[in-house]
mmCIF file of N, CA, C and O in Angstrom:
data_model
loop_
_atom_site.group_PDB
_atom_site.id
_atom_site.type_symbol
_atom_site.label_atom_id
_atom_site.label_comp_id
_atom_site.label_asym_id
_atom_site.label_seq_id
_atom_site.Cartn_x
_atom_site.Cartn_y
_atom_site.Cartn_z
ATOM 1 N N GLN A 27 57.437 -9.807 35.951
ATOM 2 C CA GLN A 27 58.518 -8.641 36.444
ATOM 3 C C GLN A 27 58.252 -8.109 34.341
ATOM 4 O O GLN A 27 58.521 -7.493 34.485
ATOM 5 N N GLU A 28 58.043 -9.300 33.937
ATOM 6 C CA GLU A 28 58.359 -9.287 32.715
ATOM 7 C C GLU A 28 57.787 -8.797 32.376
ATOM 8 O O GLU A 28 57.502 -8.600 30.779
ATOM 9 N N ALA A 29 55.860 -9.193 32.713
ATOM 10 C CA ALA A 29 54.711 -8.603 31.668
ATOM 11 C C ALA A 29 55.296 -6.795 32.877
ATOM 12 O O ALA A 29 54.349 -6.228 31.651
ATOM 13 N N CYS A 30 55.279 -6.781 33.509
ATOM 14 C CA CYS A 30 55.445 -5.368 33.650
ATOM 15 C C CYS A 30 56.747 -4.372 33.753
ATOM 16 O O CYS A 30 55.722 -3.770 32.728
ATOM 17 N N GLU A 31 58.044 -5.114 32.545
ATOM 18 C CA GLU A 31 58.298 -4.648 32.135
ATOM 19 C C GLU A 31 58.008 -4.536 30.600
ATOM 20 O O GLU A 31 58.985 -3.682 30.037
ATOM 21 N N ALA A 32 57.554 -5.285 29.985
ATOM 22 C CA ALA A 32 56.626 -5.220 28.772
ATOM 23 C C ALA A 32 55.839 -4.552 27.928
ATOM 24 O O ALA A 32 55.797 -3.698 27.361
ATOM 25 N N ARG A 33 55.554 -3.534 29.533
ATOM 26 C CA ARG A 33 53.622 -2.513 29.696
ATOM 27 C C ARG A 33 54.570 -1.359 29.463
ATOM 28 O O ARG A 33 54.805 -0.440 29.445
ATOM 29 N N GLY A 34 56.106 -1.466 30.254
ATOM 30 C CA GLY A 34 56.877 -0.074 29.692
ATOM 31 C C GLY A 34 57.294 0.292 30.816
ATOM 32 O O GLY A 34 57.899 1.386 31.489
ATOM 33 N N CYS A 35 56.928 -0.417 32.669
ATOM 34 C CA CYS A 35 56.490 0.468 33.175
ATOM 35 C C CYS A 35 57.818 -0.378 34.141
ATOM 36 O O CYS A 35 58.746 -0.888 33.468
ATOM 37 N N THR A 36 58.134 -0.195 35.917
ATOM 38 C CA THR A 36 59.756 0.093 36.452
ATOM 39 C C THR A 36 59.048 -0.780 37.430
ATOM 40 O O THR A 36 58.096 -1.426 37.951
ATOM 41 N N TRP A 37 60.312 -2.131 37.068
ATOM 42 C CA TRP A 37 59.827 -2.610 38.139
ATOM 43 C C TRP A 37 60.975 -3.070 39.482
ATOM 44 O O TRP A 37 62.250 -2.320 39.137
ATOM 45 N N CYS A 38 60.400 -3.486 40.943
ATOM 46 C CA CYS A 38 61.469 -2.861 42.099
ATOM 47 C C CYS A 38 60.602 -3.652 43.039
ATOM 48 O O CYS A 38 59.320 -3.120 43.771
ATOM 49 N N SER A 39 61.265 -5.288 43.036
ATOM 50 C CA SER A 39 60.962 -5.317 44.529
ATOM 51 C C SER A 39 61.041 -4.240 46.120
ATOM 52 O O SER A 39 62.436 -3.669 45.440
ATOM 53 N N SER A 40 60.589 -4.983 46.800
ATOM 54 C CA SER A 40 60.634 -4.014 48.184
ATOM 55 C C SER A 40 60.357 -4.681 49.096
ATOM 56 O O SER A 40 59.071 -5.343 49.224
ATOM 57 N N ASP A 41 60.825 -4.079 51.009
ATOM 58 C CA ASP A 41 60.561 -4.738 51.254
ATOM 59 C C ASP A 41 59.719 -4.284 52.032
ATOM 60 O O ASP A 41 59.376 -4.537 53.224
ATOM 61 N N VAL A 42 58.967 -3.586 51.694
ATOM 62 C CA VAL A 42 58.439 -2.152 52.650
ATOM 63 C C VAL A 42 56.626 -2.519 52.951
ATOM 64 O O VAL A 42 56.545 -3.290 51.061
ATOM 65 N N PRO A 43 56.663 -3.613 53.222
ATOM 66 C CA PRO A 43 55.286 -4.103 53.647
ATOM 67 C C PRO A 43 53.853 -2.804 52.250
ATOM 68 O O PRO A 43 53.972 -1.892 52.201
ATOM 69 N N ASN A 44 53.190 -3.430 51.192
ATOM 70 C CA ASN A 44 52.057 -3.824 50.745
ATOM 71 C C ASN A 44 52.641 -1.639 49.660
ATOM 72 O O ASN A 44 51.563 -1.316 48.623
ATOM 73 N N ALA A 45 54.001 -1.634 49.175
ATOM 74 C CA ALA A 45 55.100 -1.219 48.544
ATOM 75 C C ALA A 45 54.446 -1.891 47.128
ATOM 76 O O ALA A 45 54.716 -3.535 46.665
ATOM 77 N N PRO A 46 54.188 -0.859 46.317
ATOM 78 C CA PRO A 46 53.978 -1.362 44.618
ATOM 79 C C PRO A 46 55.094 -1.609 44.074
ATOM 80 O O PRO A 46 56.541 -1.178 44.250
ATOM 81 N N TRP A 47 55.178 -2.795 43.646
ATOM 82 C CA TRP A 47 56.956 -3.216 42.860
ATOM 83 C C TRP A 47 56.181 -3.027 40.907
ATOM 84 O O TRP A 47 57.853 -3.066 41.203
ATOM 85 N N CYS A 48 55.500 -3.360 40.874
ATOM 86 C CA CYS A 48 55.580 -2.453 39.552
ATOM 87 C C CYS A 48 54.604 -1.146 39.571
ATOM 88 O O CYS A 48 53.186 -0.990 39.423
ATOM 89 N N PHE A 49 55.480 0.148 38.661
ATOM 90 C CA PHE A 49 54.529 1.159 38.056
ATOM 91 C C PHE A 49 54.945 1.179 36.646
ATOM 92 O O PHE A 49 56.103 1.261 36.733
ATOM 93 N N PHE A 50 54.764 3.001 37.133
ATOM 94 C CA PHE A 50 55.092 3.688 36.103
ATOM 95 C C PHE A 50 55.845 4.747 36.085
ATOM 96 O O PHE A 50 56.207 4.691 37.059
ATOM 97 N N PRO A 51 57.495 4.580 34.800
ATOM 98 C CA PRO A 51 58.634 5.500 35.403
ATOM 99 C C PRO A 51 58.205 6.582 35.441
ATOM 100 O O PRO A 51 56.853 7.333 34.926
ATOM 101 N N GLU A 52 58.639 7.558 35.563
ATOM 102 C CA GLU A 52 58.838 8.854 36.138
ATOM 103 C C GLU A 52 58.421 9.698 34.537
ATOM 104 O O GLU A 52 57.613 10.663 35.039
ATOM 105 N N ASN A 53 59.234 10.178 33.289
ATOM 106 C CA ASN A 53 58.798 10.504 32.822
ATOM 107 C C ASN A 53 57.865 8.968 31.832
ATOM 108 O O ASN A 53 57.764 9.045 30.239
ATOM 109 N N SER A 54 57.074 8.385 31.791
ATOM 110 C CA SER A 54 56.259 8.227 30.844
ATOM 111 C C SER A 54 55.467 8.958 30.410
ATOM 112 O O SER A 54 55.102 10.053 31.202
ATOM 113 N N PRO A 55 55.025 8.421 29.387
ATOM 114 C CA PRO A 55 53.906 9.494 29.285
ATOM 115 C C PRO A 55 52.077 9.935 29.303
ATOM 116 O O PRO A 55 50.915 10.106 29.121
ATOM 117 N N TYR A 56 51.661 8.826 30.131
ATOM 118 C CA TYR A 56 50.564 8.514 30.766
ATOM 119 C C TYR A 56 50.963 9.330 32.025
ATOM 120 O O TYR A 56 51.581 10.095 33.062
ATOM 121 N N GLY A 57 49.547 10.231 32.213
ATOM 122 C CA GLY A 57 49.260 9.831 33.755
ATOM 123 C C GLY A 57 49.698 11.943 33.674
ATOM 124 O O GLY A 57 48.820 12.032 32.671
ATOM 125 N N TYR A 58 49.172 12.869 34.722
ATOM 126 C CA TYR A 58 49.506 14.066 34.650
ATOM 127 C C TYR A 58 51.247 14.418 35.293
ATOM 128 O O TYR A 58 51.652 13.421 35.614
ATOM 129 N N ALA A 59 51.233 15.754 35.164
ATOM 130 C CA ALA A 59 52.355 16.429 35.344
ATOM 131 C C ALA A 59 51.726 17.911 35.801
ATOM 132 O O ALA A 59 51.002 18.061 35.004
ATOM 133 N N ARG A 60 52.865 18.098 36.639
ATOM 134 C CA ARG A 60 52.576 19.395 38.069
ATOM 135 C C ARG A 60 52.832 20.400 37.123
ATOM 136 O O ARG A 60 53.151 20.059 35.896
ATOM 137 N N SER A 61 51.568 21.609 37.158
ATOM 138 C CA SER A 61 51.509 22.165 35.941
ATOM 139 C C SER A 61 52.034 23.177 37.165
ATOM 140 O O SER A 61 51.254 24.242 37.821
ATOM 141 N N GLY A 62 53.131 24.213 37.580
ATOM 142 C CA GLY A 62 53.151 25.340 38.742
ATOM 143 C C GLY A 62 54.160 24.769 39.466
ATOM 144 O O GLY A 62 53.887 23.829 39.220
ATOM 145 N N ASN A 63 53.397 25.641 39.881
ATOM 146 C CA ASN A 63 54.308 24.879 42.024
ATOM 147 C C ASN A 63 53.630 25.246 42.135
ATOM 148 O O ASN A 63 52.196 25.772 41.745
ATOM 149 N N ALA A 64 53.442 24.821 43.603
ATOM 150 C CA ALA A 64 52.188 24.177 44.774
ATOM 151 C C ALA A 64 51.723 25.859 45.091
ATOM 152 O O ALA A 64 52.901 25.929 45.694
ATOM 153 N N VAL A 65 50.411 26.099 45.207
ATOM 154 C CA VAL A 65 50.105 26.450 46.251
ATOM 155 C C VAL A 65 50.001 26.861 47.636
ATOM 156 O O VAL A 65 48.856 25.987 48.168
ATOM 157 N N GLN A 66 50.237 27.476 48.716
ATOM 158 C CA GLN A 66 49.569 26.723 50.467
ATOM 159 C C GLN A 66 48.562 27.772 50.283
ATOM 160 O O GLN A 66 48.320 28.395 49.449
ATOM 161 N N THR A 67 47.662 26.414 51.440
ATOM 162 C CA THR A 67 46.409 26.739 52.027
ATOM 163 C C THR A 67 46.001 27.053 52.706
ATOM 164 O O THR A 67 47.142 26.716 53.297
ATOM 165 N N ASP A 68 45.205 26.874 53.153
ATOM 166 C CA ASP A 68 44.549 27.322 54.774
ATOM 167 C C ASP A 68 44.884 26.066 55.599
ATOM 168 O O ASP A 68 45.697 26.588 56.562
ATOM 169 N N LYS A 69 45.315 24.898 55.350
ATOM 170 C CA LYS A 69 45.372 24.247 55.630
ATOM 171 C C LYS A 69 46.435 22.865 54.899
ATOM 172 O O LYS A 69 45.861 21.573 55.941
ATOM 173 N N GLY A 70 46.537 23.260 53.720
ATOM 174 C CA GLY A 70 47.833 22.234 53.120
ATOM 175 C C GLY A 70 48.075 23.101 51.771
ATOM 176 O O GLY A 70 48.612 24.267 52.022
ATOM 177 N N TRP A 71 47.693 22.625 50.589
ATOM 178 C CA TRP A 71 48.756 22.981 49.195
ATOM 179 C C TRP A 71 47.359 22.860 48.453
ATOM 180 O O TRP A 71 46.979 21.571 48.227
ATOM 181 N N ARG A 72 47.426 23.323 47.344
ATOM 182 C CA ARG A 72 46.697 23.057 45.643
ATOM 183 C C ARG A 72 48.162 23.562 44.509
ATOM 184 O O ARG A 72 48.500 23.387 44.322
ATOM 185 N N VAL A 73 47.651 22.052 43.793
ATOM 186 C CA VAL A 73 48.237 21.376 42.607
ATOM 187 C C VAL A 73 47.904 21.686 41.657
ATOM 188 O O VAL A 73 46.808 20.817 42.099
ATOM 189 N N THR A 74 47.830 22.582 40.012
ATOM 190 C CA THR A 74 47.277 21.635 39.072
ATOM 191 C C THR A 74 48.367 21.098 38.062
ATOM 192 O O THR A 74 49.320 21.166 38.776
ATOM 193 N N LEU A 75 47.092 20.143 37.702
ATOM 194 C CA LEU A 75 48.133 19.123 36.699
ATOM 195 C C LEU A 75 47.621 18.585 35.596
ATOM 196 O O LEU A 75 46.403 18.520 35.281
ATOM 197 N N ASN A 76 48.250 18.602 34.433
ATOM 198 C CA ASN A 76 47.808 18.794 33.465
ATOM 199 C C ASN A 76 47.742 17.214 32.352
ATOM 200 O O ASN A 76 49.474 16.467 33.384
ATOM 201 N N LYS A 77 47.406 16.840 31.619
ATOM 202 C CA LYS A 77 47.184 15.247 31.054
ATOM 203 C C LYS A 77 48.510 15.031 30.439
ATOM 204 O O LYS A 77 49.631 16.986 29.124
ATOM 205 N N ARG A 78 49.771 14.582 30.895
ATOM 206 C CA ARG A 78 50.816 14.507 29.710
ATOM 207 C C ARG A 78 50.696 14.204 28.330
ATOM 208 O O ARG A 78 51.903 15.847 27.569
ATOM 209 N N GLN A 79 50.076 13.085 28.172
ATOM 210 C CA GLN A 79 50.359 13.176 26.643
ATOM 211 C C GLN A 79 48.879 12.228 26.370
ATOM 212 O O GLN A 79 47.698 12.744 26.792
ATOM 213 N N ALA A 80 49.080 12.359 24.436
ATOM 214 C CA ALA A 80 47.659 12.295 23.913
ATOM 215 C C ALA A 80 47.122 10.714 24.211
ATOM 216 O O ALA A 80 46.097 10.360 24.309
ATOM 217 N N LEU A 81 48.072 9.840 24.675
ATOM 218 C CA LEU A 81 47.710 8.673 25.096
ATOM 219 C C LEU A 81 47.106 8.023 26.219
ATOM 220 O O LEU A 81 46.215 9.472 27.616
ATOM 221 N N SER A 82 45.725 7.955 26.207
ATOM 222 C CA SER A 82 44.931 6.927 27.903
ATOM 223 C C SER A 82 44.812 5.212 27.628
ATOM 224 O O SER A 82 44.723 4.803 27.595
ATOM 225 N N LEU A 83 45.167 5.373 29.050
ATOM 226 C CA LEU A 83 45.063 4.831 29.270
ATOM 227 C C LEU A 83 42.916 3.644 30.379
ATOM 228 O O LEU A 83 42.648 2.574 29.651
ATOM 229 N N PHE A 84 42.454 4.684 30.514
ATOM 230 C CA PHE A 84 41.131 3.857 30.411
ATOM 231 C C PHE A 84 40.433 5.145 29.634
ATOM 232 O O PHE A 84 39.066 5.031 29.950
ATOM 233 N N GLY A 85 40.697 6.044 29.122
ATOM 234 C CA GLY A 85 39.604 7.151 28.204
ATOM 235 C C GLY A 85 39.157 8.169 29.509
ATOM 236 O O GLY A 85 38.509 8.564 30.441
ATOM 237 N N ASN A 86 38.298 9.321 28.257
ATOM 238 C CA ASN A 86 37.753 10.574 29.080
ATOM 239 C C ASN A 86 38.562 11.138 29.858
ATOM 240 O O ASN A 86 37.859 11.436 30.691
ATOM 241 N N ASP A 87 40.175 11.266 29.399
ATOM 242 C CA ASP A 87 40.738 11.951 30.960
ATOM 243 C C ASP A 87 40.345 13.372 30.710
ATOM 244 O O ASP A 87 39.360 13.710 30.119
ATOM 245 N N ILE A 88 40.035 13.825 32.233
ATOM 246 C CA ILE A 88 40.158 15.449 32.162
ATOM 247 C C ILE A 88 41.814 16.727 32.175
ATOM 248 O O ILE A 88 42.286 16.118 32.939
ATOM 249 N N SER A 89 42.172 16.817 31.455
ATOM 250 C CA SER A 89 42.608 18.024 32.298
ATOM 251 C C SER A 89 42.511 19.950 32.078
ATOM 252 O O SER A 89 41.770 20.049 30.390
ATOM 253 N N PRO A 90 42.743 20.437 32.333
ATOM 254 C CA PRO A 90 43.554 20.357 33.835
ATOM 255 C C PRO A 90 42.788 19.496 34.755
ATOM 256 O O PRO A 90 41.632 18.915 35.191
ATOM 257 N N ILE A 91 43.116 18.788 36.737
ATOM 258 C CA ILE A 91 42.827 18.127 37.412
ATOM 259 C C ILE A 91 43.548 19.831 38.486
ATOM 260 O O ILE A 91 44.702 19.401 38.387
ATOM 261 N N VAL A 92 42.525 19.748 39.297
ATOM 262 C CA VAL A 92 43.631 20.492 40.711
ATOM 263 C C VAL A 92 43.725 18.710 42.166
ATOM 264 O O VAL A 92 43.013 18.211 42.789
ATOM 265 N N LEU A 93 45.099 19.394 42.997
ATOM 266 C CA LEU A 93 44.736 18.195 43.280
ATOM 267 C C LEU A 93 45.277 19.172 45.271
ATOM 268 O O LEU A 93 45.873 20.386 45.023
ATOM 269 N N GLU A 94 44.727 18.798 46.033
ATOM 270 C CA GLU A 94 44.702 19.231 46.770
ATOM 271 C C GLU A 94 44.906 18.812 48.150
ATOM 272 O O GLU A 94 43.867 17.721 48.448
ATOM 273 N N VAL A 95 45.372 18.873 48.743
ATOM 274 C CA VAL A 95 46.110 18.878 50.073
ATOM 275 C C VAL A 95 45.813 19.161 51.545
ATOM 276 O O VAL A 95 46.034 20.253 51.448
ATOM 277 N N GLU A 96 44.729 18.021 51.861
ATOM 278 C CA GLU A 96 44.756 18.795 53.672
ATOM 279 C C GLU A 96 45.241 18.805 54.128
ATOM 280 O O GLU A 96 45.415 17.184 54.401
ATOM 281 N N PHE A 97 46.172 18.917 55.799
ATOM 282 C CA PHE A 97 46.271 17.962 56.847
ATOM 283 C C PHE A 97 45.762 18.264 57.431
ATOM 284 O O PHE A 97 46.153 19.709 58.862
ATOM 285 N N GLN A 98 44.850 17.357 58.374
ATOM 286 C CA GLN A 98 43.261 17.917 59.267
ATOM 287 C C GLN A 98 43.866 16.843 60.596
ATOM 288 O O GLN A 98 43.463 18.270 61.064
ATOM 289 N N THR A 99 44.527 16.612 61.059
ATOM 290 C CA THR A 99 45.338 15.663 61.973
ATOM 291 C C THR A 99 46.647 15.485 62.041
ATOM 292 O O THR A 99 46.871 15.530 60.641
ATOM 293 N N LYS A 100 46.979 15.446 63.017
ATOM 294 C CA LYS A 100 48.501 14.403 63.107
ATOM 295 C C LYS A 100 48.744 13.734 62.323
ATOM 296 O O LYS A 100 49.248 13.065 62.061
ATOM 297 N N ASP A 101 47.328 12.839 62.592
ATOM 298 C CA ASP A 101 47.430 11.555 61.793
ATOM 299 C C ASP A 101 46.447 11.512 60.483
ATOM 300 O O ASP A 101 46.477 10.157 60.316
ATOM 301 N N ARG A 102 45.792 12.132 60.143
ATOM 302 C CA ARG A 102 45.363 11.905 59.104
ATOM 303 C C ARG A 102 45.383 12.957 57.617
ATOM 304 O O ARG A 102 45.186 14.056 58.494
ATOM 305 N N LEU A 103 45.599 12.789 56.263
ATOM 306 C CA LEU A 103 45.699 13.478 55.447
ATOM 307 C C LEU A 103 44.325 13.267 54.884
ATOM 308 O O LEU A 103 43.645 12.785 54.651
ATOM 309 N N ARG A 104 44.069 15.140 54.462
ATOM 310 C CA ARG A 104 42.959 14.059 52.829
ATOM 311 C C ARG A 104 43.305 15.286 51.213
ATOM 312 O O ARG A 104 44.198 15.680 51.892
ATOM 313 N N PHE A 105 42.936 13.786 50.452
ATOM 314 C CA PHE A 105 43.408 14.595 49.374
ATOM 315 C C PHE A 105 42.035 14.617 48.399
ATOM 316 O O PHE A 105 41.526 13.767 48.248
ATOM 317 N N ARG A 106 42.012 15.825 47.076
ATOM 318 C CA ARG A 106 40.924 15.514 46.509
ATOM 319 C C ARG A 106 41.776 16.201 45.058
ATOM 320 O O ARG A 106 42.168 17.337 44.965
ATOM 321 N N LEU A 107 41.219 15.366 44.259
ATOM 322 C CA LEU A 107 41.339 15.880 42.949
ATOM 323 C C LEU A 107 40.153 15.840 42.295
ATOM 324 O O LEU A 107 38.659 15.292 42.644
ATOM 325 N N TYR A 108 40.156 16.689 41.580
ATOM 326 C CA TYR A 108 38.283 17.706 41.179
ATOM 327 C C TYR A 108 39.115 18.547 39.815
ATOM 328 O O TYR A 108 39.821 19.129 39.825
ATOM 329 N N ASP A 109 38.807 18.312 39.111
ATOM 330 C CA ASP A 109 37.668 18.811 37.741
ATOM 331 C C ASP A 109 37.663 20.732 38.101
ATOM 332 O O ASP A 109 36.746 20.973 38.525
ATOM 333 N N PRO A 110 38.464 21.769 37.632
ATOM 334 C CA PRO A 110 38.124 22.560 37.796
ATOM 335 C C PRO A 110 37.515 23.658 37.115
ATOM 336 O O PRO A 110 37.045 24.878 37.023
ATOM 337 N N ASN A 111 36.788 23.287 35.502
ATOM 338 C CA ASN A 111 35.607 23.973 35.159
ATOM 339 C C ASN A 111 35.124 23.188 34.892
ATOM 340 O O ASN A 111 34.190 23.518 33.599
ATOM 341 N N ALA A 112 34.620 21.705 35.773
ATOM 342 C CA ALA A 112 32.858 21.482 35.312
ATOM 343 C C ALA A 112 32.658 20.942 36.986
ATOM 344 O O ALA A 112 33.204 20.197 37.527
ATOM 345 N N GLN A 113 32.026 22.007 37.417
ATOM 346 C CA GLN A 113 31.163 20.493 38.489
ATOM 347 C C GLN A 113 30.216 19.478 38.566
ATOM 348 O O GLN A 113 29.822 19.080 37.758
ATOM 349 N N ARG A 114 31.402 18.489 38.934
ATOM 350 C CA ARG A 114 30.736 16.999 39.095
ATOM 351 C C ARG A 114 30.486 16.766 40.231
ATOM 352 O O ARG A 114 30.284 17.115 41.482
ATOM 353 N N PHE A 115 29.689 15.548 41.058
ATOM 354 C CA PHE A 115 29.042 15.110 42.101
ATOM 355 C C PHE A 115 29.913 14.776 42.934
ATOM 356 O O PHE A 115 31.535 14.344 42.681
ATOM 357 N N GLU A 116 30.337 15.242 43.984
ATOM 358 C CA GLU A 116 31.012 15.207 44.966
ATOM 359 C C GLU A 116 29.470 14.094 46.319
ATOM 360 O O GLU A 116 28.899 14.998 46.838
ATOM 361 N N VAL A 117 30.478 13.308 46.774
ATOM 362 C CA VAL A 117 30.118 12.435 48.149
ATOM 363 C C VAL A 117 29.395 13.758 48.996
ATOM 364 O O VAL A 117 31.064 14.576 49.157
ATOM 365 N N PRO A 118 28.821 13.659 49.462
ATOM 366 C CA PRO A 118 28.644 15.045 50.514
ATOM 367 C C PRO A 118 28.860 14.782 51.638
ATOM 368 O O PRO A 118 27.620 14.760 52.705
ATOM 369 N N LEU A 119 30.343 14.152 52.478
ATOM 370 C CA LEU A 119 30.679 14.354 53.413
ATOM 371 C C LEU A 119 31.886 14.903 54.128
ATOM 372 O O LEU A 119 32.074 15.409 53.577
ATOM 373 N N LYS A 120 30.458 15.917 55.119
ATOM 374 C CA LYS A 120 31.941 16.729 54.933
ATOM 375 C C LYS A 120 32.545 16.071 56.848
ATOM 376 O O LYS A 120 31.905 16.314 57.544
ATOM 377 N N ILE A 121 33.950 16.836 56.610
ATOM 378 C CA ILE A 121 35.135 15.821 57.739
ATOM 379 C C ILE A 121 35.612 17.012 57.954
ATOM 380 O O ILE A 121 36.822 17.260 57.411
ATOM 381 N N ASP A 122 36.272 17.659 58.900
ATOM 382 C CA ASP A 122 36.947 19.000 59.117
ATOM 383 C C ASP A 122 37.571 17.772 60.087
ATOM 384 O O ASP A 122 37.198 17.216 61.164
ATOM 385 N N GLY A 123 38.177 19.077 60.006
ATOM 386 C CA GLY A 123 40.023 18.730 61.209
ATOM 387 C C GLY A 123 40.490 19.923 62.007
ATOM 388 O O GLY A 123 39.361 21.036 60.743
ATOM 389 N N PRO A 124 41.015 20.031 62.913
ATOM 390 C CA PRO A 124 41.467 21.450 62.933
ATOM 391 C C PRO A 124 42.390 22.195 61.989
ATOM 392 O O PRO A 124 42.329 23.279 62.193
ATOM 393 N N GLY A 125 42.935 20.679 61.260
ATOM 394 C CA GLY A 125 44.006 21.815 60.123
ATOM 395 C C GLY A 125 45.643 21.805 61.241
ATOM 396 O O GLY A 125 45.885 22.005 62.837
ATOM 397 N N VAL A 126 46.924 20.843 60.707
ATOM 398 C CA VAL A 126 48.182 20.929 61.568
ATOM 399 C C VAL A 126 48.886 22.084 60.377
ATOM 400 O O VAL A 126 48.381 21.615 59.254
ATOM 401 N N THR A 127 49.692 22.169 60.806
ATOM 402 C CA THR A 127 51.057 22.205 60.413
ATOM 403 C C THR A 127 51.947 20.925 59.945
ATOM 404 O O THR A 127 51.699 20.085 60.087
ATOM 405 N N ALA A 128 53.231 21.073 58.540
ATOM 406 C CA ALA A 128 53.062 19.307 58.007
ATOM 407 C C ALA A 128 54.716 19.575 59.124
ATOM 408 O O ALA A 128 55.287 17.872 59.693
ATOM 409 N N GLU A 129 55.209 20.166 60.296
ATOM 410 C CA GLU A 129 56.029 19.796 60.828
ATOM 411 C C GLU A 129 55.111 19.045 62.050
ATOM 412 O O GLU A 129 55.308 18.573 62.784
ATOM 413 N N GLU A 130 53.600 18.717 62.168
ATOM 414 C CA GLU A 130 53.189 18.245 63.375
ATOM 415 C C GLU A 130 52.659 17.157 63.728
ATOM 416 O O GLU A 130 52.414 16.253 63.839
ATOM 417 N N ALA A 131 52.634 16.941 61.784
ATOM 418 C CA ALA A 131 52.054 15.434 61.119
ATOM 419 C C ALA A 131 52.443 14.697 60.995
ATOM 420 O O ALA A 131 54.439 15.116 61.406
ATOM 421 N N ASN A 132 52.894 13.710 61.502
ATOM 422 C CA ASN A 132 53.055 11.957 61.855
ATOM 423 C C ASN A 132 53.576 10.895 60.260
ATOM 424 O O ASN A 132 53.686 10.351 60.382
ATOM 425 N N TYR A 133 53.857 11.858 58.752
ATOM 426 C CA TYR A 133 53.551 12.043 57.888
ATOM 427 C C TYR A 133 54.271 12.801 57.841
ATOM 428 O O TYR A 133 54.391 13.971 57.917
ATOM 429 N N GLU A 134 54.973 12.607 55.704
ATOM 430 C CA GLU A 134 55.641 13.597 55.349
ATOM 431 C C GLU A 134 54.865 13.335 53.816
ATOM 432 O O GLU A 134 54.300 12.176 52.769
ATOM 433 N N VAL A 135 54.648 14.436 52.846
ATOM 434 C CA VAL A 135 54.222 14.260 51.481
ATOM 435 C C VAL A 135 54.569 15.124 50.656
ATOM 436 O O VAL A 135 55.840 16.138 50.909
ATOM 437 N N GLU A 136 54.541 14.856 49.936
ATOM 438 C CA GLU A 136 56.086 15.246 48.538
ATOM 439 C C GLU A 136 55.200 15.143 47.356
ATOM 440 O O GLU A 136 54.590 14.608 47.357
#
């Protein structure tokens, strides 16, 4: 807990299996923030994310990036993060799903 809080992170123990106890707070200078509203797509939604500040944990950050979410089946969600300004290698694996509405899914996305 001390090491977590010393990094400026939030510590919150949990009884939920596999839940992280140490994480960046919502107002952290690291990471990305949503730019505009999510846009509905045929199979889910898409949102653009911009880097929050010049701080970088790993270097060579890309901004903006796009988060695309597909509700593939009632038990399977696919998300994809990509650079909208430069084509990059993606594993050529195509997994088609019939697509479901959020109301039919056995999971929630916020």
